[in-house]
CSV table of C-alpha atoms in Angstrom, one decimal:
chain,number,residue,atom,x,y,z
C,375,UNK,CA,-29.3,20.8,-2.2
C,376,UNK,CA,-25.6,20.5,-1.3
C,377,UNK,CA,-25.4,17.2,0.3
C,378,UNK,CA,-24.0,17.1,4.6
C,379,UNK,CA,-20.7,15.6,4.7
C,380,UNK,CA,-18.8,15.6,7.6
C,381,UNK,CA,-15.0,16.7,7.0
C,382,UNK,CA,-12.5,16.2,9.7
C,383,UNK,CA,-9.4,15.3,10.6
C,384,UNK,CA,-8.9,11.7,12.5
C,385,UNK,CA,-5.4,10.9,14.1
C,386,UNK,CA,-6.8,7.6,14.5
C,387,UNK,CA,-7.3,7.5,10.6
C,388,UNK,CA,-4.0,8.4,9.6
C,389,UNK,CA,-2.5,6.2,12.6
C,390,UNK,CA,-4.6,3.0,10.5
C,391,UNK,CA,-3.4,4.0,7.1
C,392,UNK,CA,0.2,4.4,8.8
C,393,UNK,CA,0.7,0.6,9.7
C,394,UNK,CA,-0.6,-0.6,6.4
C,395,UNK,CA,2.2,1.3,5.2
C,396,UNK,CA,4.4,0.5,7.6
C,397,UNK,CA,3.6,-3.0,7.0
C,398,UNK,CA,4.2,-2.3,3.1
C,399,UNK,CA,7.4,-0.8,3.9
C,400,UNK,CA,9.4,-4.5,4.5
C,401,UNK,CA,6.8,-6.4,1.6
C,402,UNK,CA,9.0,-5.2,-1.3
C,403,UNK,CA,11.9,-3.2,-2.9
C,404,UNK,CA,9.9,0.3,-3.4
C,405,UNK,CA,11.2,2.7,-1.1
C,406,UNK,CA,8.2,4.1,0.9
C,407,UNK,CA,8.3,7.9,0.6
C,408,UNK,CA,7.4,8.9,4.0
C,409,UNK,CA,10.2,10.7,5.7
C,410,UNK,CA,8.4,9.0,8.6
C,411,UNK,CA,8.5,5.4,7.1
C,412,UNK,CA,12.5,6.1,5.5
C,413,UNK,CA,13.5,6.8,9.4
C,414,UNK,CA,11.8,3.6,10.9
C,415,UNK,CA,13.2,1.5,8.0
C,416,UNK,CA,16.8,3.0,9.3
C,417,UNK,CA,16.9,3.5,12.9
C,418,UNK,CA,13.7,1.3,14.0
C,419,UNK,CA,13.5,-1.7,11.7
C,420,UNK,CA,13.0,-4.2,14.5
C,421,UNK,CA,10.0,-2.4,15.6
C,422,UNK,CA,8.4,-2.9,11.7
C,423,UNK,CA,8.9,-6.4,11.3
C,424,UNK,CA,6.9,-6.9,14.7
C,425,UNK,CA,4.0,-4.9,12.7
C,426,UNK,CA,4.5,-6.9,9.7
C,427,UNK,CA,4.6,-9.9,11.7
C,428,UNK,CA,1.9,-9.4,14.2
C,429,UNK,CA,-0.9,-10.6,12.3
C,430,UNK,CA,0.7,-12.7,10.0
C,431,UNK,CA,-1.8,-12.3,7.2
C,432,UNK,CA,-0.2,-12.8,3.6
C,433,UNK,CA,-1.2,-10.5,1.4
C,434,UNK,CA,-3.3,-8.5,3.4
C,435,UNK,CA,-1.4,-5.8,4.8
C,436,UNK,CA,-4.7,-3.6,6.6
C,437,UNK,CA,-5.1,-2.9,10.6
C,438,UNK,CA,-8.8,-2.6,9.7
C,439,UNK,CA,-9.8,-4.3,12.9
C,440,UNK,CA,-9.1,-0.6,14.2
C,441,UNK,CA,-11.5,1.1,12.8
C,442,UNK,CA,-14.3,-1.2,13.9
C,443,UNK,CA,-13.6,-0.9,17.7
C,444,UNK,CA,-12.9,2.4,17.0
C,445,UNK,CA,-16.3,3.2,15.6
C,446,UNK,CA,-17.8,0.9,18.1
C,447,UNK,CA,-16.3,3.0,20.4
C,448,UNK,CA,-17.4,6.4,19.5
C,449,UNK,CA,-13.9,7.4,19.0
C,450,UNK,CA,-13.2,7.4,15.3
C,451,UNK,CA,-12.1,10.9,15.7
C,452,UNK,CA,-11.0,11.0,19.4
C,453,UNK,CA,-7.0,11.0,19.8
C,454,UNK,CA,-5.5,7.9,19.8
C,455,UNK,CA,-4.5,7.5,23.5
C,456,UNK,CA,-8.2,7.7,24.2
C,457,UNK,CA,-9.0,4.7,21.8
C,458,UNK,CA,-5.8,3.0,23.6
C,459,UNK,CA,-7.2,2.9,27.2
C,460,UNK,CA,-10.6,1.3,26.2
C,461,UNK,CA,-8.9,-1.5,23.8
C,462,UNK,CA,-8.7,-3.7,26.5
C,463,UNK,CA,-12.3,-3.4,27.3
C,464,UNK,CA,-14.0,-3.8,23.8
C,465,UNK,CA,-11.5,-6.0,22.3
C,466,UNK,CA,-12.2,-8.5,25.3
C,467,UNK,CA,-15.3,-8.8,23.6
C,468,UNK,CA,-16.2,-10.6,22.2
C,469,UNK,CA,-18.6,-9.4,19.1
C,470,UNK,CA,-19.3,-10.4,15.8
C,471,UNK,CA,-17.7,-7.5,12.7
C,472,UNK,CA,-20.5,-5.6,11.3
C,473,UNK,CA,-21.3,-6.1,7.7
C,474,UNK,CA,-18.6,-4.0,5.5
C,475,UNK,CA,-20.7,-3.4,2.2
C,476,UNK,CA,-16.7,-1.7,0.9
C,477,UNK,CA,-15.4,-5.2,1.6
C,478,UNK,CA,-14.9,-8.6,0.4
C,479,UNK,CA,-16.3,-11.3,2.5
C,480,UNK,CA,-13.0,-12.4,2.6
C,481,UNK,CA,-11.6,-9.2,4.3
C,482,UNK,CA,-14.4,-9.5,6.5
C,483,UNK,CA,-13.5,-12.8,7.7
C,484,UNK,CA,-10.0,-11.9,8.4
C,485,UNK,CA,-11.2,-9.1,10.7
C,486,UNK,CA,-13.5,-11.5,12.1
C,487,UNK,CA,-10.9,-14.0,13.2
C,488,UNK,CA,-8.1,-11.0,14.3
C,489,UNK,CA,-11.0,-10.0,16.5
C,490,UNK,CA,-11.8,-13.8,18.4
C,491,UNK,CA,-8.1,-14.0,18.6
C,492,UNK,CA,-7.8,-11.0,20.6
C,493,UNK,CA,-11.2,-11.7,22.5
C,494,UNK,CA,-9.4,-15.1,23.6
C,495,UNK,CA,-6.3,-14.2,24.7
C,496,UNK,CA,-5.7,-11.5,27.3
C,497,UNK,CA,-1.9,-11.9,26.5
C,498,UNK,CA,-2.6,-10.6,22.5
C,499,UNK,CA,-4.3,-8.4,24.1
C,500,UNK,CA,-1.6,-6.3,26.0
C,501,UNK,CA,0.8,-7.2,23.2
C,502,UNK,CA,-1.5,-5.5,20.0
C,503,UNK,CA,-2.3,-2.6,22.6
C,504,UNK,CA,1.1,-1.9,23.8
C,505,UNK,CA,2.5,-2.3,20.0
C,506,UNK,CA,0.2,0.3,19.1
C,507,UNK,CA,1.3,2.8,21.5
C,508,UNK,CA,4.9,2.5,20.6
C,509,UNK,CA,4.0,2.7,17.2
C,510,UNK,CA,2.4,5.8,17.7
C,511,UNK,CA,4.8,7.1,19.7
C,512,UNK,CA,6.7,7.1,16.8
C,513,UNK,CA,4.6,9.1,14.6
C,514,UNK,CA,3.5,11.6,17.1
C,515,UNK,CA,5.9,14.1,16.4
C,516,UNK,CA,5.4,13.8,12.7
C,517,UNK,CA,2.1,14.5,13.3
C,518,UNK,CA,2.6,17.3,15.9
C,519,UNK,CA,5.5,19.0,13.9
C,520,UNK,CA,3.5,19.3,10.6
C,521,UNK,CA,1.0,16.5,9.7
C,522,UNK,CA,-1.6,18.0,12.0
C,523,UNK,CA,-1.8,21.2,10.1
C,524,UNK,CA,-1.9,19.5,6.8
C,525,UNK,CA,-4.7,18.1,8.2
C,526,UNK,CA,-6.0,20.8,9.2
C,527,UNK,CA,-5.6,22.8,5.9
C,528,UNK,CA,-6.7,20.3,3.7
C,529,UNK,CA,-10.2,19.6,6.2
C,530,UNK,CA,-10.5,24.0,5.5
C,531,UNK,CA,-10.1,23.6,1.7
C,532,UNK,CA,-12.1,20.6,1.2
C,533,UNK,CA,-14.9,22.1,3.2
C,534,UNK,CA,-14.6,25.2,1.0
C,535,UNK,CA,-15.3,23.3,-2.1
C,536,UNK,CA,-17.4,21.3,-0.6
C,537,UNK,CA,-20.1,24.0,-0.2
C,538,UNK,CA,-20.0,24.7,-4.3
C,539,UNK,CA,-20.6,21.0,-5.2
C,540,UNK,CA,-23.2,18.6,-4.6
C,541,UNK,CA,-20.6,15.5,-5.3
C,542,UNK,CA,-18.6,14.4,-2.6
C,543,UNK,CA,-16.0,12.3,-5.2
C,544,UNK,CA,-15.2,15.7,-6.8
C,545,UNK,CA,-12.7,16.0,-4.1
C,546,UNK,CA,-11.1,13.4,-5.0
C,547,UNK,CA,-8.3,12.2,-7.6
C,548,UNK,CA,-10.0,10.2,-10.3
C,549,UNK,CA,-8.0,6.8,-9.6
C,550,UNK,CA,-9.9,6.9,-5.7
C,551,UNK,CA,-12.1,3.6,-4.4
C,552,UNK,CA,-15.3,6.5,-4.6
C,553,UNK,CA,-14.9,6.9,-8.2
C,554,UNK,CA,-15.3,2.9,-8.9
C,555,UNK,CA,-18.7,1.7,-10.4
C,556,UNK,CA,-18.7,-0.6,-7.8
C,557,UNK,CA,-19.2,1.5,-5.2
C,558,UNK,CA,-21.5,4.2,-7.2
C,559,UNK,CA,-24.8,3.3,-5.0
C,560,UNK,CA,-22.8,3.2,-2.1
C,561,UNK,CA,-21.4,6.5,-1.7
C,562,UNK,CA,-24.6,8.2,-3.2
C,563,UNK,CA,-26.6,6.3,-0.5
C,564,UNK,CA,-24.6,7.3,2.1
C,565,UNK,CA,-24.2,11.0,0.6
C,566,UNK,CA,-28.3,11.0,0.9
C,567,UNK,CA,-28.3,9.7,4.3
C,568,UNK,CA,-25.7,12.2,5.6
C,569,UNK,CA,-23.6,9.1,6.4
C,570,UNK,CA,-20.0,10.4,4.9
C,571,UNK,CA,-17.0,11.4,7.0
C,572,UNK,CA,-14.2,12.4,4.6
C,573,UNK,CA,-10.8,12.7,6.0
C,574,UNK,CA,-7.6,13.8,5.1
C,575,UNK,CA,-4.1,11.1,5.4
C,576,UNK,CA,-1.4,13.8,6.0
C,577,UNK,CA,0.9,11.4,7.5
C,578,UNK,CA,0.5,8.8,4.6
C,579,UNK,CA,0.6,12.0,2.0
C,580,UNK,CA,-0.1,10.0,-1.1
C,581,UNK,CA,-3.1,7.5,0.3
C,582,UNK,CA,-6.5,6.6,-0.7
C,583,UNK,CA,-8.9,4.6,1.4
C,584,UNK,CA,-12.7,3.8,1.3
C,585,UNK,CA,-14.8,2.0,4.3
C,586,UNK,CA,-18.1,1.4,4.7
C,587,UNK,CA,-19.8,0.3,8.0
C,588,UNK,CA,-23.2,0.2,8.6
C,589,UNK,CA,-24.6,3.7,8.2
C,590,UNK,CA,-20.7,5.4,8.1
C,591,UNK,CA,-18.9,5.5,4.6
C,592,UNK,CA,-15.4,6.3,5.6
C,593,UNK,CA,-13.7,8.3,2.5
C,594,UNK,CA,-9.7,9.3,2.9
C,595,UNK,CA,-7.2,11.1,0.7
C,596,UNK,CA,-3.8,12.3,1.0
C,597,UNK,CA,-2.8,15.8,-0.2
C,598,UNK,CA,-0.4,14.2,-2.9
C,599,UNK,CA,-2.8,11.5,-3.8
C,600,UNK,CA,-3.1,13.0,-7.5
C,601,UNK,CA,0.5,12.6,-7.8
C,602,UNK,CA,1.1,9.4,-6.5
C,603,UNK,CA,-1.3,8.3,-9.4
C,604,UNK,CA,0.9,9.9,-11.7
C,605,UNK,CA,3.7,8.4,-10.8
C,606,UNK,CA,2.0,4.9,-10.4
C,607,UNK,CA,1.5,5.5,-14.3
C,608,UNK,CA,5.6,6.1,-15.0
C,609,UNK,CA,6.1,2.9,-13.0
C,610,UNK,CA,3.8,0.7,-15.0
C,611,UNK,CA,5.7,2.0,-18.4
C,612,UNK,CA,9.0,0.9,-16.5
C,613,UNK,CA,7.5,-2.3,-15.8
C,614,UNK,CA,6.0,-2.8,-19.2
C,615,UNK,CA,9.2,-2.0,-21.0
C,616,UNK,CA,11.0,-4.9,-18.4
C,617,UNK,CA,8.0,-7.2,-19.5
C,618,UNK,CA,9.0,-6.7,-23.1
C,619,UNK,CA,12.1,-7.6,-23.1
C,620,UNK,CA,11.5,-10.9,-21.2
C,621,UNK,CA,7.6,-11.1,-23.7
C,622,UNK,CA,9.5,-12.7,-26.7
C,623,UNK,CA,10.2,-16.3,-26.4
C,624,UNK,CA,13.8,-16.3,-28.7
C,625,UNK,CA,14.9,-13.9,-26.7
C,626,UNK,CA,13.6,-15.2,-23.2
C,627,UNK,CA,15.5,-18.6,-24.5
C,628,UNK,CA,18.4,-16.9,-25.4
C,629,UNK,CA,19.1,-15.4,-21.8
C,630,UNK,CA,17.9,-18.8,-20.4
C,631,UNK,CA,21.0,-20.4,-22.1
C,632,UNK,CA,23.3,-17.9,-21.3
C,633,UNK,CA,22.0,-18.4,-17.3
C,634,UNK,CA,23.7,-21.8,-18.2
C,635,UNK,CA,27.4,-20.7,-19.7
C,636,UNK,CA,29.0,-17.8,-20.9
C,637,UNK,CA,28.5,-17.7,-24.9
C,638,UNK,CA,29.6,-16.2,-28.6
C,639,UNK,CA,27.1,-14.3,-30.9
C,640,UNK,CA,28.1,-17.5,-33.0
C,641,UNK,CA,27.3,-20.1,-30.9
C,642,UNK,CA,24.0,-18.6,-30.0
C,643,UNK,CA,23.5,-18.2,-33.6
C,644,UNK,CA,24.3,-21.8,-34.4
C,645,UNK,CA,22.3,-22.9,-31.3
C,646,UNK,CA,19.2,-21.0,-32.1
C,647,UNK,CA,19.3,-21.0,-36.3
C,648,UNK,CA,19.3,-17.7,-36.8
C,649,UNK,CA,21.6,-14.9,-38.5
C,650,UNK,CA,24.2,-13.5,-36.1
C,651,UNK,CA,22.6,-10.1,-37.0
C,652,UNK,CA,19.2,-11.3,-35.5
C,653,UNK,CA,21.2,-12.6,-32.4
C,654,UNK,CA,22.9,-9.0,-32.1
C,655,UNK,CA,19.3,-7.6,-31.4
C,656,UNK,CA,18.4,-10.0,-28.9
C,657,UNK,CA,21.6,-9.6,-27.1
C,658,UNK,CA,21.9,-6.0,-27.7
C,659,UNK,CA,18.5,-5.7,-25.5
C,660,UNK,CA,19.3,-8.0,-22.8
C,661,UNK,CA,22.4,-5.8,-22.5
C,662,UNK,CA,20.8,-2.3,-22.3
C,663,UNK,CA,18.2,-3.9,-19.5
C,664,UNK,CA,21.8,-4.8,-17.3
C,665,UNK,CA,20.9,-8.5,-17.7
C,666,UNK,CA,24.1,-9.6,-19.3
C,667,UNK,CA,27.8,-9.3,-18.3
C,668,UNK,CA,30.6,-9.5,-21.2
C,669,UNK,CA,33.9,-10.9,-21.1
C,670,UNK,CA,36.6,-11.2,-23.8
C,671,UNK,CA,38.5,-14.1,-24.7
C,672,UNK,CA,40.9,-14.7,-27.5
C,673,UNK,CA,39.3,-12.0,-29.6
C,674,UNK,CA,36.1,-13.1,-28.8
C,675,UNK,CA,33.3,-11.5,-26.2
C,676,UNK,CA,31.0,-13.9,-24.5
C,677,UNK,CA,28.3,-12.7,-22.7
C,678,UNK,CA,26.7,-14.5,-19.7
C,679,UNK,CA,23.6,-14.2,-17.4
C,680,UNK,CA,22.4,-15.4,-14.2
C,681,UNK,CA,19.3,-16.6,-12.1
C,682,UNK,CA,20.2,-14.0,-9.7
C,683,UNK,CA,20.2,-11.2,-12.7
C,684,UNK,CA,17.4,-12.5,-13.9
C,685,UNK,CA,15.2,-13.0,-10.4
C,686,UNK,CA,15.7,-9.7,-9.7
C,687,UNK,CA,14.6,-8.1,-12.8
C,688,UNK,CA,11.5,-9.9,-12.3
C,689,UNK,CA,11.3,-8.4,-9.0
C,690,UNK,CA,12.4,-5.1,-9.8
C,691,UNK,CA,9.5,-5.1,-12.8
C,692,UNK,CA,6.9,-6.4,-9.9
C,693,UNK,CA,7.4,-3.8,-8.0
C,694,UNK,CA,7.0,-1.3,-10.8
C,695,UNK,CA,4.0,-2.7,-11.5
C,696,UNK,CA,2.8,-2.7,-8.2
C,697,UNK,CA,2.8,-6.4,-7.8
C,698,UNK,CA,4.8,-7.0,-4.4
């Protein structure tokens, strides 16, 4: 029996997805690659560092909270200006979060106190509401000019395949939250109880997400979701390669002292014991990874670093690896 899963598109989805990313957009030095995103960063960066400073939540970058009053309000698939004119109502709760059997009890509580923040103050209130109307204003014509039928072709082609397969996750790209042990009971649960709305992220384009509430698995994907993984993959060997050069403690000593004055291949060899062809090698790598600068004096080169050079390497590695 081919299980019922529920396949549609959800403005209010993508508009969720887009402020995490939006969010993401000022956390590090990865470029987001939504043309979207790129223009806000240029023309409208004031209005993302209100996002990314609305909450104030380090190192958790989701607008989860608007899923729950969205489901609470029957409007998880309604457009978004019809979840905007009852925000006032519902988030004057106040209510306690539902148990999120996707989520850490951590997340939970951080929805939890978003929620009794909002509930207490009338003045949050009007700010998160009106910030998500601009906000949306923004995207709207990204959606309108060619998100919505993205949407719209991905929901047809999903619900194709879905009618030849009795397993939701083989829709989705291997590296998805559905795929994880963790959450192997979950999804087949909720696949059994007819509980699984999958949706498409147009507007986020290389997105995954994975929410459960009670009795509704939330499952999302963005049409270059598959790629994104493969790129995720060529930016951890990037990062791994920066790792390496800084992994080897001669080396990582030898850039350390050259933070500290400009030296010779001899004095470093002097310093440090070792044969000046030994030294070469070091030097030679910290060179090709743009961590050294070389001068000549008197016939000699000297070669020099700094804490700036080497801070961002570390950063630029970070963000290779995904760790902003």
């Amino acid at each position: 029996m081919v299980p019922r899963i529920r396949i549609v598109a959800s403005p209010i989805v993508e508009l969720t997805f887009s402020l995490y990313i939006a969010v993401r957009a000022l956390a590090g030095p990865i470029e987001p690659r939504q043309a979207w995103a790129q223009r806000l960063l240029r023309e409208k960066p004031e209005l993302l560092q209100r996002i990314a400073g609305f909450w104030n939540t380090p190192d958790f970058y989701e607008w989860a909270e608007i899923v729950v009053f969205a489901h609470r309000l029957g409007k998880l698939f309604a457009e978004p200006e019809d979840l905007f004119s009852r925000l006032e109502e519902v988030a004057a709760g106040p209510f306690l979060v539902p148990e999120l059997p996707s989520e850490s009890p951590g997340v939970r509580e951080i929805l939890q106190e978003r929620l009794d923040r909002l509930a207490a103050s009338p003045e949050l209130r009007a700010a998160y509401i009106a910030l998500l109307r601009e906000f949306w204003a923004e995207l709207q014509p990204d959606w309108e000019r060619g998100a919505k039928k993205v949407a719209a072709d991905m929901v047809k082609s999903m619900s194709e395949r879905m009618e030849h397969t009795a397993d939701v996750r083989s829709l989705l790209p291997r590296h998805h939250f559905a795929w994880r042990d963790v959450h192997a009971e979950l999804v087949h649960s909720a696949v059994a109880n007819g509980d699984v709305v999958l949706s498409p992220l147009a507007l986020a384009g290389v997105g995954v997400a994975f929410f459960a509430l009670p009795h509704f698995l939330l499952i999302a994907v963005g049409p270059d979701a598959e790629r994104a993984r493969d790129q995720r993959r060529a930016s951890a060997a990037k990062a791994a390669a920066r790792f390496k050069i800084l992994s080897d403690p001669t080396r990582l000593s030898i850039l350390t002292t050259m933070c500290q004055a400009p030296c010779s291949l001899g004095e470093l060899a002097r310093e440090f014991g070792l044969a000046q062809p030994t030294i070469s090698v070091h030097v030679k790598m910290l060179r090709e990874a743009e961590l050294l600068e070389s001068t000549k004096t008197g016939g000699q080169t000297f070669y020099r670093s700094s804490p700036e050079k080497v801070r961002d390497f570390i950063a630029a590695a970070r963000a290779d690896a995904g760790i902003l």
